[in-house]
mmCIF file of C-alpha atoms and ligand atoms in Angstrom:
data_model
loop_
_atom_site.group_PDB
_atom_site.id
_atom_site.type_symbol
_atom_site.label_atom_id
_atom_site.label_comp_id
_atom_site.label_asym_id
_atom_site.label_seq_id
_atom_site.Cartn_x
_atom_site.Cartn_y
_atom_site.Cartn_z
ATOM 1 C CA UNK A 7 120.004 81.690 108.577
ATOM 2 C CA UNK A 8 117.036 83.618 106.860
ATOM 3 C CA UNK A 9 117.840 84.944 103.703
ATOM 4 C CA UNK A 10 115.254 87.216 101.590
ATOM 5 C CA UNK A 11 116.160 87.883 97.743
ATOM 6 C CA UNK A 12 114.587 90.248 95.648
ATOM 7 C CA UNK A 13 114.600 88.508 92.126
ATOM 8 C CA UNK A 14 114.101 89.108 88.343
ATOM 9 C CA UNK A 15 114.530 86.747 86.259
ATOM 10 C CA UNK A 16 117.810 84.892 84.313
ATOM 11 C CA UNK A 17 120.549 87.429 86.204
ATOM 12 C CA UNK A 18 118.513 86.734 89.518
ATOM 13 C CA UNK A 19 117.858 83.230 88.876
ATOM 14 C CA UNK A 20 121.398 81.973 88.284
ATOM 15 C CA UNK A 21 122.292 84.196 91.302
ATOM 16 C CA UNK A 22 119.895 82.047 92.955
ATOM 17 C CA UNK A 23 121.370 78.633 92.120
ATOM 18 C CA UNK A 24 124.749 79.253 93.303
ATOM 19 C CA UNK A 25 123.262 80.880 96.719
ATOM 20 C CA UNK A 26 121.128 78.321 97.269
ATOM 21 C CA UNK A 27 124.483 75.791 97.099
ATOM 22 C CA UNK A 28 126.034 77.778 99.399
ATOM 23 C CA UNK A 29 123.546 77.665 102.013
ATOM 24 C CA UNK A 30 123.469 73.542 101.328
ATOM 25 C CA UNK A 31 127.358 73.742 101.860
ATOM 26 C CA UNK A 32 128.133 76.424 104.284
ATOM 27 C CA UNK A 33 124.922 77.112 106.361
ATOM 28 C CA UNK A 34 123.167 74.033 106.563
ATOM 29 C CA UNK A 35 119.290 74.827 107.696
ATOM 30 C CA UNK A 36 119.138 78.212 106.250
ATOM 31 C CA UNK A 37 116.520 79.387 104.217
ATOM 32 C CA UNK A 38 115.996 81.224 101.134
ATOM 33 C CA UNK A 39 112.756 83.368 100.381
ATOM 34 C CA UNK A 40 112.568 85.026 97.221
ATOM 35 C CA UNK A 41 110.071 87.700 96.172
ATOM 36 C CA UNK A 42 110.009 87.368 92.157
ATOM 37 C CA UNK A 43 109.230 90.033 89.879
ATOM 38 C CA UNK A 44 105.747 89.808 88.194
ATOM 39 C CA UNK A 45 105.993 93.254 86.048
ATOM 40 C CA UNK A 46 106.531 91.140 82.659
ATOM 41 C CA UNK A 47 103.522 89.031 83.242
ATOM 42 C CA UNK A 48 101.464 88.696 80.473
ATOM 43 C CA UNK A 49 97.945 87.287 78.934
ATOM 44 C CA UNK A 50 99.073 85.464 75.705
ATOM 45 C CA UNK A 51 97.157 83.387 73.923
ATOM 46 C CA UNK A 52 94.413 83.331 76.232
ATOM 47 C CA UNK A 53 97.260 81.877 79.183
ATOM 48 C CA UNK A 54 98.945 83.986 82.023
ATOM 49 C CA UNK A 55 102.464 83.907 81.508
ATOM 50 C CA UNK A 56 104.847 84.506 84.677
ATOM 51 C CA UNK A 57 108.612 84.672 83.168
ATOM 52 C CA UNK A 58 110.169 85.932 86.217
ATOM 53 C CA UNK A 59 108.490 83.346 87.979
ATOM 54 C CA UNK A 60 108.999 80.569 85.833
ATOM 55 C CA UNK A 61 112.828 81.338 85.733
ATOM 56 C CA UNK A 62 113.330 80.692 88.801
ATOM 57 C CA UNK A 63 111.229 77.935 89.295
ATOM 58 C CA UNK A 64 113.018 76.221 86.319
ATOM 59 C CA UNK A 65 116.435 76.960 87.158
ATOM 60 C CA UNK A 66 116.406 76.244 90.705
ATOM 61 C CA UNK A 67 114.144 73.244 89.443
ATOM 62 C CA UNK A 68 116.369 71.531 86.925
ATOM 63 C CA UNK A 69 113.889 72.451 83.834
ATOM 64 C CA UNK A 70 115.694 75.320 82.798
ATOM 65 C CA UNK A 71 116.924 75.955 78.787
ATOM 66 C CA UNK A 72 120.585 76.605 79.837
ATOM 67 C CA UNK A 73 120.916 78.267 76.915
ATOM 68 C CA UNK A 74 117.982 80.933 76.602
ATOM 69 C CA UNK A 75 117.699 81.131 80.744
ATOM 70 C CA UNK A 76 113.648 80.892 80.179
ATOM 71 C CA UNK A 77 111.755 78.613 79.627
ATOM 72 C CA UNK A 78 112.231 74.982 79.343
ATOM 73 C CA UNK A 79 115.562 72.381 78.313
ATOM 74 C CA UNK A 80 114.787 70.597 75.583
ATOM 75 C CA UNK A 81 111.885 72.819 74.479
ATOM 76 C CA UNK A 82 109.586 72.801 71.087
ATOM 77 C CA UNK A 83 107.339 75.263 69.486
ATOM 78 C CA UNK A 84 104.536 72.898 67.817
ATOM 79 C CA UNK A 85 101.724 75.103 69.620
ATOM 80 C CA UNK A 86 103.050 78.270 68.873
ATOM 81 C CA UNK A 87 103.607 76.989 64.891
ATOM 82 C CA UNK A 88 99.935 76.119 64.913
ATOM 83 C CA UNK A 89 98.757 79.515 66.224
ATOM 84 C CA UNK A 90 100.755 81.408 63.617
ATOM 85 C CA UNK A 91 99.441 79.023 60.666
ATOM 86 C CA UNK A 92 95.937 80.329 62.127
ATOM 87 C CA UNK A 93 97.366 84.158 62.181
ATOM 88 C CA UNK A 94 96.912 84.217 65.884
ATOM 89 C CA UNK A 95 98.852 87.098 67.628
ATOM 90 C CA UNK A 96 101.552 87.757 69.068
ATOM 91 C CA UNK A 97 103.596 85.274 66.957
ATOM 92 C CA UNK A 98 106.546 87.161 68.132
ATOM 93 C CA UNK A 99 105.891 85.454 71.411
ATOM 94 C CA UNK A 100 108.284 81.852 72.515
ATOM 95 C CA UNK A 101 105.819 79.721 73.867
ATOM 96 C CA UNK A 102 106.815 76.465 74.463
ATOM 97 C CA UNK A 103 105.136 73.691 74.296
ATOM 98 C CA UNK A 104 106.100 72.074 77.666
ATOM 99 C CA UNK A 105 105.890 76.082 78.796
ATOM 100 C CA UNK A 106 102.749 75.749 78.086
ATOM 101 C CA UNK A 107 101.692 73.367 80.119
ATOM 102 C CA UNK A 108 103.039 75.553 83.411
ATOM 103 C CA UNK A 109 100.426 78.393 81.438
ATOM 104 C CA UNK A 110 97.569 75.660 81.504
ATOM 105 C CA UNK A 111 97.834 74.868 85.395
ATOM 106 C CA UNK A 112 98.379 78.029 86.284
ATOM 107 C CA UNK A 113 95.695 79.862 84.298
ATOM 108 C CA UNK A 114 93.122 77.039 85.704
ATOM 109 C CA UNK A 115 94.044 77.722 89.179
ATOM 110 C CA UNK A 116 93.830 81.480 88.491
ATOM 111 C CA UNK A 117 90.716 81.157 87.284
ATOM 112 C CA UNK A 118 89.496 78.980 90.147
ATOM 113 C CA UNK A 119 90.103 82.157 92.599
ATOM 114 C CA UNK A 120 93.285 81.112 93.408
ATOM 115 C CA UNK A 121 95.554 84.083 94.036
ATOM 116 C CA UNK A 122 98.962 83.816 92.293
ATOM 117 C CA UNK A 123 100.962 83.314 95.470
ATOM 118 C CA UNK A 124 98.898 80.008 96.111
ATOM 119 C CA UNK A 125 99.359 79.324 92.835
ATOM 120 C CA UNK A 126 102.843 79.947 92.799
ATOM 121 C CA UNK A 127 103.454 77.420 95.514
ATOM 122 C CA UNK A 128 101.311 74.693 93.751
ATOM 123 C CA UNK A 129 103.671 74.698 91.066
ATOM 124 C CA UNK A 130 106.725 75.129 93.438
ATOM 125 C CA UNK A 131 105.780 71.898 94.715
ATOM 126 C CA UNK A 132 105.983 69.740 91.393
ATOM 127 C CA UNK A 133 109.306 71.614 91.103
ATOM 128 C CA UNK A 134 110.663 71.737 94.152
ATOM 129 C CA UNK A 135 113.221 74.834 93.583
ATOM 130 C CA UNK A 136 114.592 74.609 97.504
ATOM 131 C CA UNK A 137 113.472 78.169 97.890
ATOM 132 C CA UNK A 138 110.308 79.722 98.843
ATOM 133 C CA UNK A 139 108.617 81.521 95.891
ATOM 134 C CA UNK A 140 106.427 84.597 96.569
ATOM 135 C CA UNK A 141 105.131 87.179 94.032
ATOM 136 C CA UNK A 142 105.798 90.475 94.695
ATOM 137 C CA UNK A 143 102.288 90.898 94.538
ATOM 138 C CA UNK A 144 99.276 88.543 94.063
ATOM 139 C CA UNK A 145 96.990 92.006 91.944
ATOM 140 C CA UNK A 146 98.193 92.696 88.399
ATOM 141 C CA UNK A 147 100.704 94.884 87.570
ATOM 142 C CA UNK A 148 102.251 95.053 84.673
ATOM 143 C CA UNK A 149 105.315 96.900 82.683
ATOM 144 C CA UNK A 150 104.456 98.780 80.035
ATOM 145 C CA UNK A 151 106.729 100.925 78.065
ATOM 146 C CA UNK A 152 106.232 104.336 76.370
ATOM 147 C CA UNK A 153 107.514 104.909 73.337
ATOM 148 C CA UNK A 154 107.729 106.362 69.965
ATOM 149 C CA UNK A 155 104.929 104.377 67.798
ATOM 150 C CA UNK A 156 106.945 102.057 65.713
ATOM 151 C CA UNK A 157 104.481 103.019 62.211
ATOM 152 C CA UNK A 158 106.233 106.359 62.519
ATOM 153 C CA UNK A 159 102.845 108.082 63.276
ATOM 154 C CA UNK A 160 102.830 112.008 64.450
ATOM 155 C CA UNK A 161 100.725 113.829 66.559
ATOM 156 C CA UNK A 162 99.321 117.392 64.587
ATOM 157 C CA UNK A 163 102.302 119.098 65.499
ATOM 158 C CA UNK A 164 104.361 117.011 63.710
ATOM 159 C CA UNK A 165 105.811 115.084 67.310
ATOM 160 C CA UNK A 166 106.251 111.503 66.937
ATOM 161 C CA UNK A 167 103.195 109.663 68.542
ATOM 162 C CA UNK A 168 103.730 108.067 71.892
ATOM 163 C CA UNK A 169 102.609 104.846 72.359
ATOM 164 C CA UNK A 170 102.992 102.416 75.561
ATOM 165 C CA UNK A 171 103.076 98.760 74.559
ATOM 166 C CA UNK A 172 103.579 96.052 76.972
ATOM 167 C CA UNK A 173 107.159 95.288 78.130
ATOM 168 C CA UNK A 174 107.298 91.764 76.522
ATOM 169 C CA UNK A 175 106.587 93.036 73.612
ATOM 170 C CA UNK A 176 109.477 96.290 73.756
ATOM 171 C CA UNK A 177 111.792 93.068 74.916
ATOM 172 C CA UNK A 178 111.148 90.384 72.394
ATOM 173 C CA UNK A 179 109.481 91.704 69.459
ATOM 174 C CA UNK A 180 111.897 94.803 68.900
ATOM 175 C CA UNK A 181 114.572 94.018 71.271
ATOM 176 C CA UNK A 182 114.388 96.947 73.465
ATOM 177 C CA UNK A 183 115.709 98.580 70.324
ATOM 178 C CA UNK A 184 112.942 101.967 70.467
ATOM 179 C CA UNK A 185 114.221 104.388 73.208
ATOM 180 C CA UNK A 186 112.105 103.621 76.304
ATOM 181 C CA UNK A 187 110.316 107.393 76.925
ATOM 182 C CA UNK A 188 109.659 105.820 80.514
ATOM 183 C CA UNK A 189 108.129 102.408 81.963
ATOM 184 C CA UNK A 190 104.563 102.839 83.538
ATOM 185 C CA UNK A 191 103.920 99.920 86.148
ATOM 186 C CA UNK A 192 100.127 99.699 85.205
ATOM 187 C CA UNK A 193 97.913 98.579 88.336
ATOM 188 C CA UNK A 194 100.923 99.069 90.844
ATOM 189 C CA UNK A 195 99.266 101.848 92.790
ATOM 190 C CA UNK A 196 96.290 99.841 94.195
ATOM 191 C CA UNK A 197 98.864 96.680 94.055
ATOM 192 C CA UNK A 198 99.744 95.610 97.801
ATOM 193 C CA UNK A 199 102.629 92.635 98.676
ATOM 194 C CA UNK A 200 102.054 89.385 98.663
ATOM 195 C CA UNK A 201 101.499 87.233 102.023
ATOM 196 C CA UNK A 202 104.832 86.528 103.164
ATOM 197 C CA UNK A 203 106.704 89.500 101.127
ATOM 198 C CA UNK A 204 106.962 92.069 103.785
ATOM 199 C CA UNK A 205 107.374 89.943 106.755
ATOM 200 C CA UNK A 206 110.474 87.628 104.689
ATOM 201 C CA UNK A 207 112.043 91.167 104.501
ATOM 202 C CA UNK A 208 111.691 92.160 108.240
ATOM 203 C CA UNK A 209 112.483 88.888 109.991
ATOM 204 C CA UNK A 210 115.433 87.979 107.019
ATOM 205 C CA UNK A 211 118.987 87.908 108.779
ATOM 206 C CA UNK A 212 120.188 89.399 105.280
ATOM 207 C CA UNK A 213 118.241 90.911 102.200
ATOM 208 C CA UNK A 214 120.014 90.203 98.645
ATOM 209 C CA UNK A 215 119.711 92.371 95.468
ATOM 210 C CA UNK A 216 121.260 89.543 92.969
ATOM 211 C CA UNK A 217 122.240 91.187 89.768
ATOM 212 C CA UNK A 218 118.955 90.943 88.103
ATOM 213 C CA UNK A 219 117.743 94.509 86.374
ATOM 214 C CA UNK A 220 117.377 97.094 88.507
ATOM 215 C CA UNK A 221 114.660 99.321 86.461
ATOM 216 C CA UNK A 222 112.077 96.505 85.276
ATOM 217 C CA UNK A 223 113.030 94.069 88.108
ATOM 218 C CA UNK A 224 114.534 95.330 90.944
ATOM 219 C CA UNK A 225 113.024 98.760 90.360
ATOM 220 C CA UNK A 226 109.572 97.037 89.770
ATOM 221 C CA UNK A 227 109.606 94.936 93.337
ATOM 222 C CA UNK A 228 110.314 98.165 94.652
ATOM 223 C CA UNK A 229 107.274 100.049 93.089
ATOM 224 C CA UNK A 230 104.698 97.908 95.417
ATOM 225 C CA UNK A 231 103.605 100.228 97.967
ATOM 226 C CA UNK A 232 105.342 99.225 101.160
ATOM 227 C CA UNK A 233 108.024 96.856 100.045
ATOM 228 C CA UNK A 234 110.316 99.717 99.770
ATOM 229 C CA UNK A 235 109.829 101.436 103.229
ATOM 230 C CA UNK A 236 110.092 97.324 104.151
ATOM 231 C CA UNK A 237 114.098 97.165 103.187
ATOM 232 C CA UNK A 238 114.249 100.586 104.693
ATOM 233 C CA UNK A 239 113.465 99.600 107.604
ATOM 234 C CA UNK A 240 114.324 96.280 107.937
ATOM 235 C CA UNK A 241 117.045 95.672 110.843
ATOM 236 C CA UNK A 242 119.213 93.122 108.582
ATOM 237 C CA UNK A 243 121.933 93.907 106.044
ATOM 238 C CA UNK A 244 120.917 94.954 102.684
ATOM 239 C CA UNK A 245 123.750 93.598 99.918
ATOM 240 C CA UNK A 246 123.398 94.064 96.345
ATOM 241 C CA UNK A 247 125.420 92.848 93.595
ATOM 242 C CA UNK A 248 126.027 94.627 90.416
ATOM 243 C CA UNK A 249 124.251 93.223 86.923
ATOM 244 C CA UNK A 250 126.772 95.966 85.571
ATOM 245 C CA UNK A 251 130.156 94.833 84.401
ATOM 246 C CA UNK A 252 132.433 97.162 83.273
ATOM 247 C CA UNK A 253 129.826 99.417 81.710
ATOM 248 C CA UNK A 254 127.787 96.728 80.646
ATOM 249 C CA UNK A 255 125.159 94.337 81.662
ATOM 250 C CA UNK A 256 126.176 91.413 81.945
ATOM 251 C CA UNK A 257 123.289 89.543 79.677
ATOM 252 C CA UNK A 258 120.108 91.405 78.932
ATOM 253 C CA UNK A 259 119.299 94.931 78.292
ATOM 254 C CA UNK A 260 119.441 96.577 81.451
ATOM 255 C CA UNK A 261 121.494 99.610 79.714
ATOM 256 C CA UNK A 262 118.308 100.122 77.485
ATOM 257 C CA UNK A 263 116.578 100.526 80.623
ATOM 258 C CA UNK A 264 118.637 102.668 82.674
ATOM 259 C CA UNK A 265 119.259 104.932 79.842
ATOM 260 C CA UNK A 266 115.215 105.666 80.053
ATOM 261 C CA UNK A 267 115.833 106.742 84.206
ATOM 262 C CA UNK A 268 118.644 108.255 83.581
ATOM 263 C CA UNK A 269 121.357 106.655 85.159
ATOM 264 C CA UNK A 270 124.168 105.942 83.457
ATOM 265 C CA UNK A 271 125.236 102.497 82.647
ATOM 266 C CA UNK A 272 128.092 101.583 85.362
ATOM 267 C CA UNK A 273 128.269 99.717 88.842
ATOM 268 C CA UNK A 274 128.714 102.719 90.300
ATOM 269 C CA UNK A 275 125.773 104.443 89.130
ATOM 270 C CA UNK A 276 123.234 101.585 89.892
ATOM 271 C CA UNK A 277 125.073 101.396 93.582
ATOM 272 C CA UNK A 278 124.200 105.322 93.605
ATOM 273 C CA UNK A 279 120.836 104.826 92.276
ATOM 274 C CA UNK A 280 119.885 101.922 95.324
ATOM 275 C CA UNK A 281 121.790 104.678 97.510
ATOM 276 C CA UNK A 282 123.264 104.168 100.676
ATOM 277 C CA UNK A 283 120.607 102.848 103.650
ATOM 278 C CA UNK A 284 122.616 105.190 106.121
ATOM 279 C CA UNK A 285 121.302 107.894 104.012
ATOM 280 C CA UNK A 286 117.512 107.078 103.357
ATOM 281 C CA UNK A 287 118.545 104.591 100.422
ATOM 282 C CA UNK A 288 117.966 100.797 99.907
ATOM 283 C CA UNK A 289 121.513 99.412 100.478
ATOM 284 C CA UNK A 290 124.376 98.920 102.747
ATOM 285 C CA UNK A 291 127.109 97.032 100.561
ATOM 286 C CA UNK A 292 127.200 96.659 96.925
ATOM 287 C CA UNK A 293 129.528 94.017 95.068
ATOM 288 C CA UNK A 294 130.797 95.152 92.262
ATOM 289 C CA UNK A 295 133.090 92.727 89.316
ATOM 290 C CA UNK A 296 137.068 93.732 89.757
ATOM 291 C CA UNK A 297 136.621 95.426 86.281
ATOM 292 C CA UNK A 298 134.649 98.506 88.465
ATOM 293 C CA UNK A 299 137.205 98.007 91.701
ATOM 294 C CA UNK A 300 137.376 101.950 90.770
ATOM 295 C CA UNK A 301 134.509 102.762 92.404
ATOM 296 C CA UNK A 302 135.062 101.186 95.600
ATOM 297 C CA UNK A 303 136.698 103.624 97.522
ATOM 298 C CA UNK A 304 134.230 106.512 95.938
ATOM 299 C CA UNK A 305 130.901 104.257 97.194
ATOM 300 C CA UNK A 306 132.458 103.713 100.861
ATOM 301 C CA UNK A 307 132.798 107.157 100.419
ATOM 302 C CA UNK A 308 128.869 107.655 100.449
ATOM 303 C CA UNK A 309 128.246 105.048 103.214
ATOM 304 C CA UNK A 310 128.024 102.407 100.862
ATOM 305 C CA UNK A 311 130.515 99.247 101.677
ATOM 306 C CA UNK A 312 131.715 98.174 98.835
ATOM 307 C CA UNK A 313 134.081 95.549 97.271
ATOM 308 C CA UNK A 314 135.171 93.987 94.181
ATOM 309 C CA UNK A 315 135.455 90.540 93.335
ATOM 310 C CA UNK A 316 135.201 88.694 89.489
ATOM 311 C CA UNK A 317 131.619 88.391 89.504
ATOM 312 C CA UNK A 318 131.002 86.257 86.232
ATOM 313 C CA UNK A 319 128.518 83.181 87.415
ATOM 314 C CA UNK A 320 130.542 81.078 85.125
ATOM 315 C CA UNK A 321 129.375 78.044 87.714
ATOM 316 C CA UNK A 322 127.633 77.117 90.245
ATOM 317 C CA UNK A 323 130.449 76.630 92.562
ATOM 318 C CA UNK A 324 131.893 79.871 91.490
ATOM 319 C CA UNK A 325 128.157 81.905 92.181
ATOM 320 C CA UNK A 326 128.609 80.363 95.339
ATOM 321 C CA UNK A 327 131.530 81.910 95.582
ATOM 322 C CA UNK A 328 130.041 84.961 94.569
ATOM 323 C CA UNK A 329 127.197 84.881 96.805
ATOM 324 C CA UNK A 330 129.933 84.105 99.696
ATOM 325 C CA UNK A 331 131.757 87.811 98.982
ATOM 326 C CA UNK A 332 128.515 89.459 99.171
ATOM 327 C CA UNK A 333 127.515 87.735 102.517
ATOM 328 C CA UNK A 334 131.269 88.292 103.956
ATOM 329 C CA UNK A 335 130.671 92.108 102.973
ATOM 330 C CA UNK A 336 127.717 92.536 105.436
ATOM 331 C CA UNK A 337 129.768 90.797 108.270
ATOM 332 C CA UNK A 338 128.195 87.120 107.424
ATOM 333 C CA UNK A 339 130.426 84.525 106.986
ATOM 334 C CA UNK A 340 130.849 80.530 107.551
ATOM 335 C CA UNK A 341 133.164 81.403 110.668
ATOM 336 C CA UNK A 342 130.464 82.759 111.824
ATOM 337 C CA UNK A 343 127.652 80.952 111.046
HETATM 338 N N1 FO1 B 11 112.462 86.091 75.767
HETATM 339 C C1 FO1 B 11 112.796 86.282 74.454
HETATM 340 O O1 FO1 B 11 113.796 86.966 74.187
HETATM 341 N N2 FO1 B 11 112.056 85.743 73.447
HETATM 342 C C2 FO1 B 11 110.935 85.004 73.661
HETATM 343 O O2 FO1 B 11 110.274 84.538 72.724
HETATM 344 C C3 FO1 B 11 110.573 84.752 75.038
HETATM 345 C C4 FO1 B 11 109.469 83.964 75.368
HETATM 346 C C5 FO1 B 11 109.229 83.660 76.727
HETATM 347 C C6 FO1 B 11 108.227 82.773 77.087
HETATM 348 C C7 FO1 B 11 108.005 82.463 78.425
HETATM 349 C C8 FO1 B 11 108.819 83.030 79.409
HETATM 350 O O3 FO1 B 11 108.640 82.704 80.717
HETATM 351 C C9 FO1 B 11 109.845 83.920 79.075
HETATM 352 C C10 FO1 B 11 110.048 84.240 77.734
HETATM 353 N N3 FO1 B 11 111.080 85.104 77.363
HETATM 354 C C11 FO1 B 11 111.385 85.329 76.057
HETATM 355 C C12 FO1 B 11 111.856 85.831 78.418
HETATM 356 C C13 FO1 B 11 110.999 86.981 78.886
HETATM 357 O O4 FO1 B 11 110.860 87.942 77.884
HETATM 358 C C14 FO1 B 11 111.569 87.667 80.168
HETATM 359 O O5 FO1 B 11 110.601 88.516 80.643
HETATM 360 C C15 FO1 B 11 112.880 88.431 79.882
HETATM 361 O O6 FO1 B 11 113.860 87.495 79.794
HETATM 362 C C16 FO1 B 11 113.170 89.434 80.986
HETATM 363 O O7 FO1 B 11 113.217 88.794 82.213
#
């Protein structure tokens, strides 16, 4: 079976592990492609950073820090120490020193001509994360985030100032604490998909939306010109599963960013927002955690097929399970495999 996920990156990566185990268990021969978000890539310290990327390279790798669900187990900051001593900025940025050395190769074969898809799969190969890895796009485009400017500046009518900064910097420096005015993908309009991206969505037997964030990862995927009209049109099952728990996200701060679209922070709402494929939307089941069960019988409603199941990936065995309910919902399961 062909599989095609659209990922972020810690929600969508763990999603990823426990898939991937059900495929080894239940579907023997299938295969996973997964188009990873590159919206939070960033130049830092004179290396390009991929987090998206890199989380799902490490976790379906084995390099993954459990713990902070990017970047690497076992991790130091000697590099990063060094730069700040010097005054270098950003130091609000984590880079690892065995991070790093994923920056190195990567910036190298950047700079060779290599485009980031190639790339990609270089470093997919010292990994080996038992999924193909594709950018969503091998041009740069990046988040940035508009908001008020953090010195409190005005404009001459006494407005506050409106600044965009880069997403990374919204994220980790002030914790998506200032109100997001809106998120500009810079670049995406002269952006096209990645080798491999639109075709893994038209020949997939199903297309996943793991819970990853819907505005800066899902939503960002979706913002290169023709991947969108691609899971329109594409003549397998589109399945999503909620990042949104009882009101919540589940880790993260997808609220943050849904609050700047303007959808309000439930399972339902995101299932609204994909909308229902029958209808001109991007989805035709959505999983959503028993805490929402709710809005089940108001999504079928809309033409969305929808079901609740405890959606915590507390394991790998029980994402599997997960991943299993989401499959069964678009008609897929082991009986008939
Ligand atoms: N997230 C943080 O909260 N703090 C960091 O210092 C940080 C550094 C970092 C370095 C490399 C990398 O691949 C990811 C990193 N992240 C960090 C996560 C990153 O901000 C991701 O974009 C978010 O987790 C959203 O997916």
């Amino acid at each position: 079976m062909r599989i095609t996920v659209l990922a972020g990156g810690i929600g969508g990566a763990r999603f990823l592990r426990g898939l991937r185990h059900l495929m080894d268990t239940t579907f023997p021969g299938s295969e996973i492609t997964v188009v990873g978000n590159t919206g939070d890539d960033i130049w830092v310290h004179g290396v390009r950073v991929c987090p998206d990327l890199d989380s799902v390279m490490y976790t379906l790798g084995g390099g993954i820090s459990e713990e902070r669900g990017w970047g690497r187990e076992g991790e130091t900051f000697t590099v990063k120490d060094e730069l700040a001593a010097y005054g270098v900025e950003p130091t609000w940025f984590g880079l690892g020193d065995k991070d790093l050395a994923t920056h190195l190769v990567r910036t190298q074969a950047l700079a060779s001509g290599y485009p980031l898809s190639d790339v990609t799969a270089a470093l997919c190969e010292h990994w080996q994360p038992g999924v193909r890895l594709i950018p969503m796009t091998d041009d740069r485009a990046e988040t940035h985030v508009v908001i008020d400017s953090p010195d409190g500046a005005t404009d001459p009518s006494g407005s506050p100032l409106r600044v965009a900064i880069h997403f990374q910097e919204w994220w980790i420096r002030h914790h998506a604490k200032p109100p997001a005015h809106e998120f500009v993908l810079v670049g995406v309009d002269s952006s096209t998909p990645a080798p491999g991206v639109l075709q893994a969505i038209a020949t997939a037997d199903v297309v996943v939306l793991p819970p990853s964030n819907p505005v800066v990862s899902i939503g960002t995927i979706l913002q290169v010109p023709g991947i969108a009209d691609a899971l329109r049109g594409t003549t397998a099952p589109v399945v999503g599963v909620s990042p949104i728990v009882g009101g919540a996200p589940v880790r993260g701060m997808a609220d943050a960013c849904l609050a700047a679209i303007g959808v309000e922070t439930s399972a339902e709402a995101v299932g609204r927002h994909y909308g229902a494929r029958s209808s001109g939307g991007l989805i035709d089941a959505w999983l959503v955690d028993t805490a929402d069960a709710d809005a089940v019988e108001r999504l079928t409603a809309v033409g969305i097929r929808t079901a609740a199941t405890p959606t915590l990936m507390t394991s790998v065995e029980e994402t599997a399970r997960i991943a299993a309910e989401a499959l069964r919902l678009v008609g897929i399961s082991d009986a008939s495999a």
